[in-house]
N, CA and C atoms as an extended XYZ file, in Angstrom:
357
Properties=species:S:1:pos:R:3:atomname:S:1:resname:S:1:resid:I:1 pbc="F F F"
N        48.530       23.165       77.598 N   VAL     1
C        47.582       23.528       78.649 CA  VAL     1
C        48.331       24.245       79.760 C   VAL     1
N        47.749       25.329       80.232 N   GLN     2
C        48.353       26.089       81.327 CA  GLN     2
C        47.355       26.261       82.456 C   GLN     2
N        47.895       26.358       83.682 N   LEU     3
C        47.067       26.528       84.873 CA  LEU     3
C        47.680       27.617       85.752 C   LEU     3
N        47.632       28.844       85.345 N   PRO     4
C        48.173       29.895       86.202 CA  PRO     4
C        47.271       30.116       87.410 C   PRO     4
N        47.894       30.198       88.558 N   ALA     5
C        47.145       30.405       89.797 CA  ALA     5
C        47.409       31.813       90.306 C   ALA     5
N        46.451       32.322       91.043 N   CYS     6
C        46.637       33.637       91.629 CA  CYS     6
C        45.895       33.694       92.959 C   CYS     6
N        46.257       34.666       93.785 N   GLY     7
C        45.546       34.888       95.028 CA  GLY     7
C        46.337       34.637       96.284 C   GLY     7
N        47.554       34.152       96.170 N   GLY     8
C        48.338       33.917       97.370 CA  GLY     8
C        48.792       35.225       97.998 C   GLY     8
N        49.403       35.107       99.168 N   GLY     9
C        49.890       36.300       99.832 CA  GLY     9
C        50.106       36.071      101.309 C   GLY     9
N        50.274       37.177      102.020 N   LEU    10
C        50.515       37.143      103.465 CA  LEU    10
C        49.252       37.582      104.193 C   LEU    10
N        48.868       36.813      105.189 N   VAL    11
C        47.663       37.135      105.956 CA  VAL    11
C        47.903       36.755      107.411 C   VAL    11
N        47.235       37.453      108.300 N   GLN    12
C        47.349       37.127      109.718 CA  GLN    12
C        46.462       35.924      110.051 C   GLN    12
N        46.829       35.233      111.105 N   ALA    13
C        46.016       34.110      111.567 CA  ALA    13
C        44.582       34.577      111.803 C   ALA    13
N        43.641       33.748      111.358 N   GLY    14
C        42.232       34.098      111.466 CA  GLY    14
C        41.682       34.791      110.241 C   GLY    14
N        42.568       35.190      109.350 N   GLY    15
C        42.155       35.893      108.147 CA  GLY    15
C        41.734       34.948      107.036 C   GLY    15
N        41.468       35.549      105.874 N   SER    16
C        40.971       34.796      104.723 CA  SER    16
C        41.755       35.141      103.469 C   SER    16
N        41.825       34.189      102.570 N   LEU    17
C        42.386       34.386      101.239 CA  LEU    17
C        41.573       33.555      100.256 C   LEU    17
N        41.578       33.993       99.014 N   ARG    18
C        40.907       33.233       97.954 CA  ARG    18
C        41.902       32.989       96.832 C   ARG    18
N        42.085       31.733       96.495 N   LEU    19
C        42.946       31.349       95.388 CA  LEU    19
C        42.087       30.974       94.184 C   LEU    19
N        42.604       31.283       93.013 N   SER    20
C        41.900       30.913       91.794 CA  SER    20
C        42.889       30.358       90.786 C   SER    20
N        42.384       29.538       89.895 N   CYS    21
C        43.214       28.900       88.882 CA  CYS    21
C        42.350       28.718       87.644 C   CYS    21
N        42.871       29.122       86.502 N   ALA    22
C        42.110       29.029       85.257 CA  ALA    22
C        42.875       28.197       84.246 C   ALA    22
N        42.254       27.143       83.760 N   ALA    23
C        42.886       26.293       82.756 CA  ALA    23
C        42.650       26.873       81.368 C   ALA    23
N        43.697       26.865       80.564 N   SER    24
C        43.577       27.368       79.200 CA  SER    24
C        44.432       26.513       78.276 C   SER    24
N        44.114       26.570       77.001 N   GLY    25
C        44.869       25.790       76.030 CA  GLY    25
C        43.968       24.811       75.304 C   GLY    25
N        44.572       23.717       74.861 N   SER    26
C        43.848       22.705       74.107 CA  SER    26
C        43.099       21.785       75.066 C   SER    26
N        41.860       22.130       75.356 N   ILE    27
C        41.069       21.424       76.357 CA  ILE    27
C        39.796       20.889       75.726 C   ILE    27
N        39.659       19.566       75.762 N   PHE    28
C        38.438       18.946       75.269 CA  PHE    28
C        37.406       18.864       76.380 C   PHE    28
N        37.888       18.716       77.625 N   GLY    29
C        37.022       18.655       78.794 CA  GLY    29
C        37.873       18.522       80.038 C   GLY    29
N        37.299       18.797       81.188 N   ILE    30
C        38.034       18.701       82.450 CA  ILE    30
C        37.284       17.791       83.392 C   ILE    30
N        38.004       16.843       83.958 N   ASN    31
C        37.406       15.932       84.924 CA  ASN    31
C        37.564       16.550       86.317 C   ASN    31
N        38.369       15.982       87.153 N   SER    32
C        38.537       16.494       88.505 CA  SER    32
C        39.504       17.686       88.527 C   SER    32
N        39.271       18.599       89.454 N   MET    33
C        40.177       19.710       89.719 CA  MET    33
C        40.448       19.753       91.211 C   MET    33
N        41.575       20.315       91.593 N   GLY    34
C        41.860       20.318       93.020 CA  GLY    34
C        43.004       21.220       93.408 C   GLY    34
N        43.277       21.208       94.702 N   TRP    35
C        44.373       21.986       95.270 CA  TRP    35
C        45.212       21.086       96.177 C   TRP    35
N        46.514       21.192       96.021 N   TYR    36
C        47.474       20.549       96.898 CA  TYR    36
C        48.309       21.643       97.543 C   TYR    36
N        49.028       21.286       98.570 N   ARG    37
C        49.952       22.240       99.176 CA  ARG    37
C        51.203       21.522       99.644 C   ARG    37
N        52.276       22.295       99.708 N   GLN    38
C        53.544       21.762      100.186 CA  GLN    38
C        54.187       22.776      101.114 C   GLN    38
N        54.295       22.395      102.359 N   ALA    39
C        54.944       23.241      103.355 CA  ALA    39
C        56.442       22.937      103.353 C   ALA    39
N        57.258       23.863      103.838 N   PRO    40
C        58.703       23.650      103.870 CA  PRO    40
C        59.062       22.362      104.608 C   PRO    40
N        59.857       21.527      103.971 N   GLY    41
C        60.303       20.295      104.584 CA  GLY    41
C        59.288       19.182      104.620 C   GLY    41
N        58.150       19.395      103.982 N   LYS    42
C        57.096       18.369      104.000 CA  LYS    42
C        56.737       17.951      102.587 C   LYS    42
N        56.052       16.819      102.490 N   GLN    43
C        55.599       16.342      101.192 CA  GLN    43
C        54.353       17.097      100.754 C   GLN    43
N        54.141       17.115       99.457 N   ARG    44
C        52.933       17.724       98.917 CA  ARG    44
C        51.738       16.893       99.365 C   ARG    44
N        50.687       17.566       99.792 N   GLU    45
C        49.502       16.868      100.276 CA  GLU    45
C        48.252       17.434       99.619 C   GLU    45
N        47.251       16.575       99.514 N   LEU    46
C        45.964       17.002       98.976 CA  LEU    46
C        45.254       17.885       99.996 C   LEU    46
N        44.765       19.012       99.520 N   VAL    47
C        43.948       19.882      100.355 CA  VAL    47
C        42.477       19.619      100.084 C   VAL    47
N        42.111       19.666       98.810 N   THR    48
C        40.717       19.475       98.437 CA  THR    48
C        40.616       19.179       96.954 C   THR    48
N        39.536       18.521       96.554 N   ALA    49
C        39.310       18.226       95.151 CA  ALA    49
C        37.820       18.276       94.865 C   ALA    49
N        37.506       18.513       93.596 N   ILE    50
C        36.114       18.621       93.182 CA  ILE    50
C        35.959       17.980       91.814 C   ILE    50
N        34.932       17.145       91.667 N   THR    51
C        34.674       16.512       90.384 CA  THR    51
C        33.881       17.455       89.489 C   THR    51
N        33.710       17.049       88.244 N   ARG    52
C        32.926       17.861       87.338 CA  ARG    52
C        31.483       17.954       87.814 C   ARG    52
N        31.041       16.911       88.490 N   GLY    53
C        29.696       16.913       89.043 CA  GLY    53
C        29.609       17.581       90.398 C   GLY    53
N        30.664       18.309       90.776 N   VAL    54
C        30.793       19.102       91.999 CA  VAL    54
C        30.722       18.309       93.293 C   VAL    54
N        31.096       17.037       93.237 N   SER    55
C        31.321       16.279       94.456 CA  SER    55
C        32.681       16.686       95.005 C   SER    55
N        32.760       16.923       96.319 N   THR    56
C        33.997       17.437       96.898 CA  THR    56
C        34.555       16.526       97.979 C   THR    56
N        35.841       16.688       98.228 N   ARG    57
C        36.466       16.048       99.385 CA  ARG    57
C        37.528       16.987       99.924 C   ARG    57
N        37.750       16.900      101.227 N   TYR    58
C        38.670       17.799      101.913 CA  TYR    58
C        39.585       17.021      102.854 C   TYR    58
N        40.783       17.541      103.027 N   ALA    59
C        41.654       17.032      104.073 CA  ALA    59
C        41.018       17.373      105.420 C   ALA    59
N        41.190       16.509      106.388 N   ASP    60
C        40.583       16.745      107.703 CA  ASP    60
C        41.031       18.075      108.297 C   ASP    60
N        42.257       18.464      108.007 N   SER    61
C        42.823       19.674      108.604 CA  SER    61
C        42.164       20.956      108.110 C   SER    61
N        41.429       20.893      106.999 N   VAL    62
C        40.838       22.119      106.459 CA  VAL    62
C        39.311       22.071      106.425 C   VAL    62
N        38.736       20.953      106.806 N   LYS    63
C        37.272       20.837      106.782 CA  LYS    63
C        36.635       21.919      107.644 C   LYS    63
N        35.601       22.546      107.085 N   GLY    64
C        34.898       23.595      107.804 CA  GLY    64
C        35.527       24.960      107.663 C   GLY    64
N        36.739       25.024      107.111 N   ARG    65
C        37.420       26.310      106.944 CA  ARG    65
C        37.638       26.661      105.470 C   ARG    65
N        37.891       25.657      104.652 N   PHE    66
C        38.162       25.878      103.234 CA  PHE    66
C        36.982       25.397      102.403 C   PHE    66
N        36.748       26.086      101.287 N   THR    67
C        35.687       25.690      100.366 CA  THR    67
C        36.202       25.755       98.937 C   THR    67
N        36.046       24.652       98.229 N   ILE    68
C        36.445       24.606       96.822 CA  ILE    68
C        35.216       24.783       95.951 C   ILE    68
N        35.406       25.446       94.818 N   SER    69
C        34.323       25.606       93.860 CA  SER    69
C        34.918       25.638       92.464 C   SER    69
N        34.082       25.422       91.463 N   ARG    70
C        34.564       25.466       90.091 CA  ARG    70
C        33.490       26.036       89.180 C   ARG    70
N        33.953       26.581       88.081 N   ASP    71
C        33.064       27.095       87.042 CA  ASP    71
C        33.410       26.321       85.776 C   ASP    71
N        32.571       25.387       85.419 N   ASN    72
C        32.876       24.528       84.270 CA  ASN    72
C        32.877       25.304       82.963 C   ASN    72
N        32.087       26.345       82.873 N   ALA    73
C        32.033       27.139       81.643 CA  ALA    73
C        33.331       27.923       81.430 C   ALA    73
N        33.982       28.301       82.522 N   LYS    74
C        35.206       29.112       82.438 CA  LYS    74
C        36.468       28.294       82.717 C   LYS    74
N        36.314       27.006       83.011 N   ASN    75
C        37.465       26.132       83.317 CA  ASN    75
C        38.288       26.665       84.490 C   ASN    75
N        37.605       27.131       85.502 N   THR    76
C        38.297       27.674       86.666 CA  THR    76
C        37.964       26.878       87.926 C   THR    76
N        38.891       26.916       88.852 N   VAL    77
C        38.681       26.339       90.172 CA  VAL    77
C        39.168       27.353       91.195 C   VAL    77
N        38.432       27.488       92.282 N   SER    78
C        38.773       28.455       93.310 CA  SER    78
C        38.815       27.784       94.678 C   SER    78
N        39.551       28.401       95.564 N   LEU    79
C        39.655       27.897       96.933 CA  LEU    79
C        39.487       29.076       97.878 C   LEU    79
N        38.391       29.084       98.608 N   GLN    80
C        38.162       30.091       99.632 CA  GLN    80
C        38.688       29.546      100.949 C   GLN    80
N        39.641       30.269      101.530 N   MET    81
C        40.273       29.820      102.764 CA  MET    81
C        39.946       30.810      103.875 C   MET    81
N        39.232       30.334      104.870 N   ASN    82
C        38.855       31.158      106.023 CA  ASN    82
C        39.512       30.625      107.292 C   ASN    82
N        39.518       31.449      108.306 N   SER    83
C        40.083       31.057      109.609 CA  SER    83
C        41.470       30.440      109.439 C   SER    83
N        42.298       31.118      108.685 N   LEU    84
C        43.622       30.583      108.381 CA  LEU    84
C        44.486       30.475      109.626 C   LEU    84
N        45.319       29.441      109.620 N   LYS    85
C        46.218       29.164      110.735 CA  LYS    85
C        47.666       29.187      110.236 C   LYS    85
N        48.609       29.435      111.120 N   PRO    86
C        50.021       29.408      110.680 CA  PRO    86
C        50.400       28.094      110.006 C   PRO    86
N        49.807       27.005      110.439 N   GLU    87
C        50.126       25.703      109.828 CA  GLU    87
C        49.571       25.537      108.417 C   GLU    87
N        48.781       26.504      107.956 N   ASP    88
C        48.318       26.497      106.569 CA  ASP    88
C        49.367       27.092      105.630 C   ASP    88
N        50.429       27.649      106.186 N   THR    89
C        51.487       28.237      105.371 CA  THR    89
C        52.112       27.177      104.465 C   THR    89
N        52.107       27.458      103.168 N   ALA    90
C        52.607       26.496      102.189 CA  ALA    90
C        52.527       27.114      100.804 C   ALA    90
N        53.138       26.436       99.846 N   VAL    91
C        52.898       26.740       98.440 CA  VAL    91
C        51.704       25.898       98.004 C   VAL    91
N        50.718       26.559       97.458 N   TYR    92
C        49.493       25.884       97.028 CA  TYR    92
C        49.519       25.695       95.511 C   TYR    92
N        49.207       24.482       95.092 N   TYR    93
C        49.206       24.129       93.679 CA  TYR    93
C        47.814       23.688       93.250 C   TYR    93
N        47.344       24.249       92.161 N   CYS    94
C        46.103       23.713       91.606 CA  CYS    94
C        46.453       22.615       90.617 C   CYS    94
N        45.531       21.709       90.419 N   ASN    95
C        45.723       20.702       89.383 CA  ASN    95
C        44.399       20.390       88.723 C   ASN    95
N        44.501       19.805       87.552 N   ALA    96
C        43.297       19.462       86.804 CA  ALA    96
C        43.571       18.232       85.952 C   ALA    96
N        42.613       17.335       85.917 N   ASP    97
C        42.672       16.161       85.038 CA  ASP    97
C        41.915       16.534       83.775 C   ASP    97
N        42.661       16.716       82.694 N   ILE    98
C        42.122       17.327       81.478 CA  ILE    98
C        42.136       16.345       80.312 C   ILE    98
N        41.006       16.276       79.615 N   PHE    99
C        40.949       15.537       78.358 CA  PHE    99
C        41.512       16.447       77.272 C   PHE    99
N        42.679       16.079       76.758 N   VAL   100
C        43.274       16.877       75.676 CA  VAL   100
C        42.715       16.446       74.325 C   VAL   100
N        42.098       15.287       74.301 N   GLU   101
C        41.324       14.779       73.170 CA  GLU   101
C        40.417       13.693       73.732 C   GLU   101
N        39.379       13.273       73.011 N   PRO   102
C        38.462       12.266       73.558 CA  PRO   102
C        39.209       11.017       74.024 C   PRO   102
N        39.011       10.671       75.299 N   GLY   103
C        39.619        9.470       75.846 CA  GLY   103
C        41.045        9.611       76.312 C   GLY   103
N        41.660       10.786       76.116 N   LYS   104
C        43.048       10.984       76.501 CA  LYS   104
C        43.096       11.971       77.660 C   LYS   104
N        43.264       11.432       78.868 N   LEU   105
C        43.226       12.233       80.086 CA  LEU   105
C        44.638       12.446       80.613 C   LEU   105
N        44.967       13.690       80.929 N   ARG   106
C        46.272       14.022       81.491 CA  ARG   106
C        46.085       14.930       82.695 C   ARG   106
N        47.002       14.803       83.676 N   ARG   107
C        46.979       15.682       84.850 CA  ARG   107
C        47.957       16.824       84.628 C   ARG   107
N        47.468       18.015       84.865 N   TYR   108
C        48.290       19.216       84.760 CA  TYR   108
C        48.348       19.925       86.106 C   TYR   108
N        49.488       20.607       86.327 N   TRP   109
C        49.707       21.323       87.584 CA  TRP   109
C        49.967       22.796       87.310 C   TRP   109
N        49.469       23.637       88.212 N   GLY   110
C        49.830       25.033       88.175 CA  GLY   110
C        51.219       25.234       88.746 C   GLY   110
N        51.728       26.449       88.661 N   GLN   111
C        53.095       26.716       89.084 CA  GLN   111
C        53.212       26.923       90.585 C   GLN   111
N        52.113       27.049       91.272 N   GLY   112
C        52.136       27.228       92.717 CA  GLY   112
C        52.049       28.682       93.114 C   GLY   112
N        51.370       28.916       94.219 N   THR   113
C        51.267       30.265       94.765 CA  THR   113
C        51.464       30.173       96.281 C   THR   113
N        52.268       31.085       96.813 N   LEU   114
C        52.660       31.022       98.224 CA  LEU   114
C        51.606       31.670       99.112 C   LEU   114
N        51.211       30.931      100.130 N   VAL   115
C        50.327       31.449      101.171 CA  VAL   115
C        51.109       31.435      102.479 C   VAL   115
N        51.210       32.596      103.105 N   THR   116
C        51.921       32.715      104.372 CA  THR   116
C        50.964       33.263      105.419 C   THR   116
N        50.803       32.519      106.512 N   VAL   117
C        49.912       32.931      107.594 CA  VAL   117
C        50.761       33.243      108.810 C   VAL   117
N        50.707       34.491      109.245 N   SER   118
C        51.504       34.905      110.399 CA  SER   118
C        50.704       34.763      111.692 C   SER   118
N        51.391       34.470      112.759 N   SER   119
C        50.717       34.268      114.049 CA  SER   119
C        50.590       35.576      114.807 C   SER   119
């Protein structure tokens, strides 16, 4: 199973970026999908997650600015990031809890994509 992510880059404060991640490989089904981030010198933290039933949760720091969505037919998850702040600068990782066979759930991670917000 692979989770290549795309959409990172450099943006000025107040700008927007959209990240996307598509799961491919031996996939029987996908449960939760989400995005984490890791800033320099800090631990990886949850940004947002979405269940298959599209229930969502967000870190307090991004509520009202970021929106997660998924396409179950295409096994993709996206993150729309608006009103970006310099403190949003980090490597963003997508993840997915994937059934590789009935009853066998594994968590997979993307390779990460760098988001840099300049002040």
